[in-house]
Amino acid sequence: MNFPFPLSPLYPLARAALFKLDPEVAHNVALHSLKTLETAHLAGFLASRVHAPREVFGLQFDNAVGLAAGLDKNGEYIDAMAALGFGFIEVGTVTPRAQPGNPKPRMFRLTEHEALINRLGFNNGGLDAFLENVQRAKYKGVLGLNIGKNFDTSIENAADDYVTCLRGVYPHASYVTINISSPNTKGLRDLQAAAQLEKLLSTLQAEKNKLAKKHKKQVPLLLKIAPDLDGAAIKDIAGLLLQYGFDGVIATNTTISRDAVRGHKHAAETGGLSGQPVFSPSTEILRQMNKALKGHLPIIGVGGVMSAENARQKINAGASLVQIYTGFIYHGPQLIRDCALALK
Ligand SMILES: Cc1cc2nc3c(=O)[nH]c(=O)nc-3n(C[C@H](O)[C@H](O)[C@H](O)COP(=O)(O)O)c2cc1C
């Protein structure tokens, strides 16, 4: 439902209240409030949707601005998020079994930098609960389902966890994201190294072929990469994605670098840094990946989109679509609209 006078300009007031709370508490309060509004059919008042349709990966997107993974790890808020005007929604990361994640506190705000550091560690309710939530959602737009491995599954057996998740999510996903780039699960990023990655991609592609026959549908597989890769690693990854017939890339996850926030009281916290400081490194990785792929695969650009201009810069660097997470925390639903209009 669209309201003639969207309330999104009032977000700074909500933000002022939320930012007085611990970041993880604020996250939960905001999501519960949104869900309550959505259930009462009022969430549409918070934003007015931009229709700017486009086709990427053979899918029809309502606009080019999506919700990045990790905000709704269990797929509990899909309809509420859709009401805010996102052109597509990605939920997860889900792991086969439920797990609590790392001890709290594990999320930190670096307000001066419009940034967050998190080391949540894939806290989620597991695949079965995730699938129940996804199936309960009424949302009919593009839905990405993001999969990972449990913290206690060894890197040698990681492919088993991804296969378990892929089998579960395949019938319900518009696209599936293989997340091997979170810095908060020990060894996960090692899967980006060529030998490990080849094993993982070949296993997943073989499984996908079976699932495509079984479910009579082709679901695009995307790989989500880190912003902390060097040029050689990017070339290796691009080569393997093309060799194993993957459909696209999400560039990027959070960074382990602290160069841009040195001296901040939270800079030494372990975890992934997101928001404004990750924009430059992330956009550079996007540019290099686009070059390495020679335009053969579409890329979703994510990392530090805090303004419509940032969204344009991602597209200019080679992205076909963008996603936002930290920018949404700092600027609210108005940012979705501003970016979607800028990319129209
Ligand atoms: C608190 C938090 C949790 C996240 N959890 C996940 C996750 O579970 N899976 C994933 O693929 N990315 C996750 N991300 C990464 C985001 O999807 C995104 O790639 C990254 O934050 C960069 O975008 P941003 O600067 O717009 O936040 C998380 C980010 C944050 C801030």
Coordinates of N, CA and C in Angstrom, one line a residue, residues 121-272:
G121 N 28.6 -14.0 13.4 CA 28.9 -15.4 13.3 C 27.8 -16.3 12.9
F122 N 27.0 -15.8 11.9 CA 25.9 -16.6 11.3 C 25.0 -17.1 12.4
N123 N 24.5 -16.2 13.3 CA 23.5 -16.6 14.3 C 22.2 -16.8 13.5
N124 N 21.6 -18.0 13.6 CA 20.4 -18.3 12.8 C 19.7 -19.5 13.3
G125 N 18.4 -19.6 13.0 CA 17.6 -20.7 13.5 C 17.7 -22.0 12.7
G126 N 18.6 -22.1 11.7 CA 18.7 -23.3 10.9 C 17.8 -23.4 9.7
L127 N 18.1 -24.3 8.9 CA 17.5 -24.5 7.6 C 16.0 -24.7 7.7
D128 N 15.5 -25.6 8.5 CA 14.1 -26.0 8.6 C 13.2 -24.7 8.9
A129 N 13.7 -24.0 10.0 CA 12.9 -22.8 10.4 C 12.9 -21.8 9.3
F130 N 14.1 -21.6 8.7 CA 14.2 -20.6 7.6 C 13.2 -21.0 6.5
L131 N 13.1 -22.2 6.1 CA 12.3 -22.6 5.0 C 10.8 -22.4 5.3
E132 N 10.4 -22.6 6.6 CA 9.1 -22.4 7.0 C 8.7 -20.9 6.9
N133 N 9.7 -20.0 7.3 CA 9.4 -18.6 7.2 C 9.3 -18.1 5.8
V134 N 10.2 -18.7 4.9 CA 10.2 -18.3 3.5 C 8.9 -18.7 2.9
Q135 N 8.4 -19.8 3.2 CA 7.2 -20.3 2.6 C 5.9 -19.6 3.1
R136 N 6.1 -19.0 4.3 CA 4.9 -18.3 4.9 C 4.8 -16.8 4.3
A137 N 5.9 -16.3 3.7 CA 5.9 -14.9 3.2 C 5.0 -14.8 2.0
K138 N 4.3 -13.7 1.9 CA 3.4 -13.4 0.8 C 4.1 -12.8 -0.4
Y139 N 5.3 -12.2 -0.2 CA 6.1 -11.5 -1.2 C 6.2 -12.3 -2.5
K140 N 6.0 -11.7 -3.6 CA 6.1 -12.4 -4.9 C 7.3 -11.9 -5.8
G141 N 8.0 -10.9 -5.2 CA 9.1 -10.4 -6.0 C 10.4 -11.3 -6.0
V142 N 11.5 -10.8 -6.5 CA 12.7 -11.5 -6.5 C 13.3 -11.7 -5.1
L143 N 13.5 -13.0 -4.7 CA 13.9 -13.4 -3.4 C 15.2 -14.2 -3.5
G144 N 16.3 -13.6 -3.0 CA 17.6 -14.3 -2.9 C 17.7 -15.1 -1.6
L145 N 18.1 -16.3 -1.6 CA 18.4 -17.1 -0.4 C 19.8 -17.3 -0.3
N146 N 20.4 -16.9 0.8 CA 21.9 -16.9 1.0 C 22.3 -18.0 2.0
I147 N 23.2 -18.9 1.5 CA 23.5 -20.1 2.3 C 25.0 -20.1 2.7
G148 N 25.2 -20.8 3.9 CA 26.6 -20.9 4.4 C 26.8 -22.2 5.1
K149 N 27.8 -22.3 5.9 CA 28.1 -23.5 6.6 C 28.1 -23.3 8.2
N150 N 27.8 -24.3 8.9 CA 27.9 -24.2 10.4 C 29.3 -23.9 10.8
F151 N 29.4 -23.3 12.0 CA 30.8 -22.9 12.5 C 31.6 -24.1 12.8
D152 N 31.0 -25.2 13.2 CA 31.7 -26.4 13.6 C 31.8 -27.5 12.5
T153 N 31.5 -27.1 11.3 CA 31.8 -28.0 10.1 C 33.1 -27.6 9.6
S154 N 34.0 -28.6 9.4 CA 35.4 -28.3 9.0 C 35.4 -27.8 7.5
I155 N 36.4 -27.1 7.2 CA 36.5 -26.6 5.8 C 36.5 -27.7 4.8
E156 N 37.1 -28.8 5.1 CA 37.2 -30.0 4.2 C 35.7 -30.5 3.9
N157 N 34.8 -30.4 4.9 CA 33.4 -30.9 4.7 C 32.5 -29.7 4.4
A158 N 33.0 -28.6 4.2 CA 32.1 -27.4 4.0 C 31.1 -27.6 2.8
A159 N 31.6 -28.3 1.7 CA 30.7 -28.5 0.6 C 29.4 -29.2 1.0
D160 N 29.5 -30.1 2.0 CA 28.3 -30.9 2.4 C 27.3 -29.9 3.0
D161 N 27.7 -29.0 3.7 CA 26.7 -28.0 4.3 C 26.1 -27.2 3.2
Y162 N 26.9 -26.7 2.2 CA 26.3 -25.9 1.1 C 25.3 -26.8 0.3
V163 N 25.7 -28.0 0.1 CA 24.8 -28.9 -0.7 C 23.5 -29.1 0.1
T164 N 23.6 -29.3 1.4 CA 22.3 -29.5 2.2 C 21.5 -28.3 2.1
C165 N 22.1 -27.1 2.2 CA 21.3 -25.8 2.1 C 20.8 -25.7 0.7
L166 N 21.6 -25.9 -0.3 CA 21.1 -25.7 -1.7 C 19.9 -26.6 -2.0
R167 N 19.9 -27.8 -1.5 CA 18.8 -28.7 -1.7 C 17.5 -28.1 -1.1
G168 N 17.7 -27.6 0.1 CA 16.5 -27.1 0.9 C 16.0 -25.8 0.2
V169 N 16.8 -24.9 -0.1 CA 16.3 -23.6 -0.6 C 16.0 -23.6 -2.1
Y170 N 16.5 -24.5 -2.8 CA 16.4 -24.4 -4.3 C 14.9 -24.2 -4.8
P171 N 14.0 -25.0 -4.3 CA 12.6 -24.8 -4.9 C 12.0 -23.4 -4.5
H172 N 12.5 -22.7 -3.5 CA 11.9 -21.5 -3.0 C 12.6 -20.2 -3.4
A173 N 13.7 -20.4 -4.0 CA 14.6 -19.2 -4.3 C 14.4 -18.7 -5.7
S174 N 14.5 -17.3 -5.9 CA 14.6 -16.7 -7.2 C 16.1 -16.9 -7.6
Y175 N 17.0 -16.7 -6.7 CA 18.4 -17.0 -6.9 C 19.0 -17.4 -5.5
V176 N 20.1 -18.1 -5.6 CA 20.8 -18.6 -4.4 C 22.2 -18.0 -4.3
T177 N 22.6 -17.4 -3.2 CA 23.9 -16.9 -3.0 C 24.7 -17.8 -2.1
I178 N 25.9 -18.1 -2.7 CA 26.9 -19.0 -1.9 C 27.8 -18.0 -1.2
N179 N 27.6 -17.9 0.1 CA 28.4 -17.0 0.9 C 29.7 -17.7 1.4
I180 N 30.8 -17.3 0.9 CA 32.1 -17.8 1.3 C 33.0 -16.6 1.8
S181 N 32.3 -15.5 2.1 CA 33.1 -14.3 2.4 C 32.9 -13.6 3.7
S182 N 32.1 -14.3 4.6 CA 32.0 -13.7 5.9 C 33.3 -13.8 6.7
P183 N 33.7 -12.8 7.3 CA 35.0 -12.9 8.1 C 34.8 -13.5 9.5
N184 N 33.5 -13.8 9.8 CA 33.2 -14.2 11.2 C 33.0 -15.7 11.4
T185 N 33.3 -16.5 10.4 CA 33.3 -18.0 10.6 C 34.7 -18.4 10.2
K186 N 35.4 -19.0 11.2 CA 36.8 -19.3 11.1 C 37.0 -20.1 9.8
G187 N 38.0 -19.7 9.0 CA 38.4 -20.4 7.8 C 37.4 -20.3 6.6
L188 N 36.3 -19.6 6.8 CA 35.3 -19.6 5.6 C 35.9 -19.0 4.4
R189 N 36.7 -17.9 4.6 CA 37.2 -17.2 3.4 C 38.3 -18.0 2.7
D190 N 38.8 -19.0 3.4 CA 39.8 -19.9 2.7 C 39.1 -20.6 1.5
L191 N 37.8 -20.7 1.5 CA 37.1 -21.3 0.4 C 37.2 -20.5 -0.9
Q192 N 37.7 -19.2 -0.7 CA 37.9 -18.4 -1.9 C 39.2 -18.8 -2.7
A193 N 40.1 -19.5 -2.0 CA 41.4 -19.9 -2.7 C 41.0 -21.0 -3.8
A194 N 41.8 -20.9 -4.9 CA 41.4 -21.6 -6.1 C 41.1 -23.1 -5.9
A195 N 42.0 -23.8 -5.2 CA 41.8 -25.3 -5.1 C 40.5 -25.6 -4.3
Q196 N 40.3 -24.9 -3.2 CA 39.1 -25.1 -2.4 C 37.9 -24.7 -3.2
L197 N 38.0 -23.6 -3.9 CA 36.8 -23.0 -4.6 C 36.4 -23.9 -5.7
E198 N 37.4 -24.5 -6.4 CA 37.1 -25.4 -7.6 C 36.3 -26.6 -7.1
K199 N 36.7 -27.1 -6.0 CA 36.0 -28.3 -5.4 C 34.5 -27.9 -5.1
L200 N 34.4 -26.7 -4.4 CA 33.1 -26.3 -4.0 C 32.2 -26.0 -5.2
L201 N 32.7 -25.2 -6.2 CA 31.9 -24.8 -7.3 C 31.5 -26.0 -8.2
S202 N 32.4 -27.0 -8.3 CA 32.1 -28.1 -9.2 C 31.0 -29.0 -8.5
T203 N 31.1 -29.1 -7.2 CA 30.1 -29.9 -6.4 C 28.7 -29.2 -6.5
L204 N 28.7 -27.9 -6.3 CA 27.5 -27.2 -6.3 C 26.8 -27.1 -7.7
Q205 N 27.7 -27.0 -8.7 CA 27.1 -27.0 -10.1 C 26.5 -28.3 -10.4
A206 N 27.2 -29.4 -10.0 CA 26.6 -30.8 -10.3 C 25.3 -30.9 -9.6
E207 N 25.3 -30.5 -8.3 CA 24.0 -30.6 -7.5 C 22.9 -29.7 -8.2
K208 N 23.3 -28.6 -8.6 CA 22.3 -27.7 -9.2 C 21.7 -28.4 -10.5
N209 N 22.5 -29.0 -11.3 CA 21.9 -29.7 -12.5 C 20.9 -30.7 -12.1
K210 N 21.2 -31.5 -11.0 CA 20.2 -32.4 -10.5 C 18.9 -31.7 -10.1
L211 N 19.1 -30.7 -9.3 CA 17.9 -30.0 -8.7 C 17.1 -29.3 -9.8
A212 N 17.8 -28.8 -10.9 CA 17.1 -28.2 -12.0 C 16.2 -29.2 -12.7
K213 N 16.6 -30.4 -12.8 CA 15.8 -31.4 -13.5 C 14.6 -31.8 -12.5
K214 N 15.0 -32.0 -11.3 CA 14.0 -32.4 -10.3 C 12.8 -31.4 -10.2
H215 N 13.2 -30.1 -10.1 CA 12.2 -29.1 -9.8 C 11.8 -28.4 -11.1
K216 N 12.3 -28.8 -12.2 CA 12.0 -28.2 -13.5 C 12.1 -26.7 -13.5
K217 N 13.1 -26.2 -12.9 CA 13.4 -24.7 -13.0 C 14.9 -24.5 -12.8
Q218 N 15.4 -23.4 -13.5 CA 16.8 -23.0 -13.4 C 16.9 -21.9 -12.4
V219 N 17.5 -22.1 -11.3 CA 17.7 -21.0 -10.3 C 19.2 -20.5 -10.4
P220 N 19.4 -19.2 -10.7 CA 20.7 -18.7 -10.8 C 21.5 -18.9 -9.5
L221 N 22.8 -19.3 -9.6 CA 23.7 -19.4 -8.5 C 24.7 -18.2 -8.5
L222 N 24.8 -17.5 -7.4 CA 25.7 -16.3 -7.3 C 26.7 -16.6 -6.2
L223 N 27.9 -16.1 -6.4 CA 29.0 -16.2 -5.4 C 29.2 -14.9 -4.8
K224 N 29.2 -14.8 -3.4 CA 29.5 -13.6 -2.7 C 30.9 -13.5 -2.2
I225 N 31.6 -12.5 -2.6 CA 33.1 -12.4 -2.4 C 33.4 -11.3 -1.4
A226 N 34.6 -11.4 -0.9 CA 35.1 -10.4 0.1 C 35.8 -9.2 -0.6
P227 N 35.9 -8.1 0.1 CA 36.5 -6.9 -0.5 C 38.0 -7.0 -0.2
D228 N 38.5 -8.0 0.4 CA 39.9 -8.1 0.8 C 40.8 -9.0 -0.1
L229 N 40.3 -9.2 -1.3 CA 41.0 -10.1 -2.3 C 42.1 -9.3 -3.0
D230 N 43.1 -10.0 -3.5 CA 44.1 -9.4 -4.4 C 43.7 -9.7 -5.8
G231 N 44.4 -9.0 -6.7 CA 44.1 -9.1 -8.2 C 44.2 -10.5 -8.7
A232 N 45.2 -11.3 -8.2 CA 45.4 -12.7 -8.7 C 44.2 -13.5 -8.2
A233 N 43.7 -13.4 -7.0 CA 42.6 -14.1 -6.5 C 41.3 -13.8 -7.3
I234 N 41.2 -12.5 -7.6 CA 40.0 -12.1 -8.4 C 40.0 -12.8 -9.8
K235 N 41.1 -12.9 -10.4 CA 41.2 -13.5 -11.7 C 40.9 -15.0 -11.6
D236 N 41.5 -15.7 -10.6 CA 41.2 -17.1 -10.3 C 39.7 -17.3 -10.1
I237 N 39.1 -16.5 -9.3 CA 37.7 -16.7 -9.0 C 36.8 -16.5 -10.3
A238 N 37.2 -15.5 -11.0 CA 36.4 -15.2 -12.3 C 36.5 -16.4 -13.2
G239 N 37.7 -16.9 -13.4 CA 37.9 -18.0 -14.3 C 37.1 -19.2 -13.9
L240 N 37.1 -19.5 -12.6 CA 36.3 -20.7 -12.1 C 34.8 -20.5 -12.2
L241 N 34.4 -19.3 -12.0 CA 32.9 -19.0 -12.1 C 32.5 -19.2 -13.5
L242 N 33.3 -18.8 -14.5 CA 32.9 -19.0 -15.9 C 33.0 -20.5 -16.3
Q243 N 34.1 -21.1 -15.8 CA 34.3 -22.6 -16.1 C 33.2 -23.4 -15.6
Y244 N 32.7 -23.1 -14.4 CA 31.6 -24.0 -13.8 C 30.2 -23.4 -14.0
G245 N 30.1 -22.5 -14.9 CA 28.7 -22.0 -15.3 C 28.0 -21.3 -14.2
F246 N 28.6 -20.6 -13.3 CA 27.9 -19.8 -12.3 C 27.2 -18.6 -13.0
D247 N 26.2 -18.0 -12.3 CA 25.4 -17.0 -13.0 C 25.7 -15.6 -12.6
G248 N 26.5 -15.4 -11.5 CA 26.8 -14.0 -11.2 C 27.6 -13.9 -9.9
V249 N 27.9 -12.7 -9.5 CA 28.7 -12.4 -8.4 C 28.0 -11.3 -7.5
I250 N 28.2 -11.4 -6.2 CA 27.8 -10.3 -5.3 C 29.1 -9.8 -4.7
A251 N 29.4 -8.5 -5.0 CA 30.7 -7.9 -4.6 C 30.3 -6.6 -3.8
T252 N 30.5 -6.6 -2.5 CA 31.2 -7.5 -1.7 C 30.6 -7.6 -0.3
N253 N 31.2 -8.5 0.5 CA 30.9 -8.6 1.9 C 31.6 -7.5 2.7
T254 N 31.7 -7.6 4.0 CA 32.3 -6.6 4.9 C 33.9 -6.8 4.8
T255 N 34.6 -5.8 5.3 CA 36.1 -5.9 5.2 C 36.7 -6.1 6.6
I256 N 37.8 -6.8 6.6 CA 38.6 -6.9 7.8 C 39.6 -5.8 8.0
S257 N 39.7 -5.0 7.0 CA 40.7 -3.8 7.0 C 40.1 -2.8 8.0
R258 N 41.0 -2.1 8.7 CA 40.6 -1.0 9.6 C 41.2 0.3 9.1
D259 N 41.9 0.3 7.9 CA 42.6 1.5 7.4 C 41.8 2.8 7.6
A260 N 40.5 2.7 7.2 CA 39.7 3.9 7.1 C 39.1 4.4 8.4
V261 N 39.3 3.5 9.5 CA 38.7 3.9 10.8 C 39.7 3.9 11.9
R262 N 41.0 4.0 11.5 CA 42.0 3.9 12.5 C 41.9 5.0 13.5
G263 N 42.1 4.6 14.8 CA 41.9 5.5 15.9 C 40.5 5.6 16.5
H264 N 39.5 5.0 15.9 CA 38.2 5.0 16.5 C 38.2 4.0 17.6
K265 N 37.3 4.3 18.6 CA 37.4 3.5 19.9 C 36.9 2.0 19.6
H266 N 36.2 1.8 18.5 CA 35.8 0.4 18.2 C 36.7 -0.2 17.1
A267 N 37.7 0.5 16.6 CA 38.4 0.0 15.5 C 39.1 -1.3 15.7
A268 N 39.4 -1.6 17.0 CA 40.1 -2.8 17.3 C 39.2 -4.0 17.5
E269 N 37.9 -3.8 17.4 CA 36.9 -4.9 17.6 C 37.1 -5.9 16.4
T270 N 37.1 -7.2 16.6 CA 37.2 -8.2 15.6 C 35.9 -8.2 14.8
G271 N 36.0 -8.4 13.5 CA 34.7 -8.6 12.8 C 34.8 -7.9 11.4
G272 N 33.7 -7.8 10.8 CA 33.6 -7.2 9.4 C 33.1 -5.8 9.5

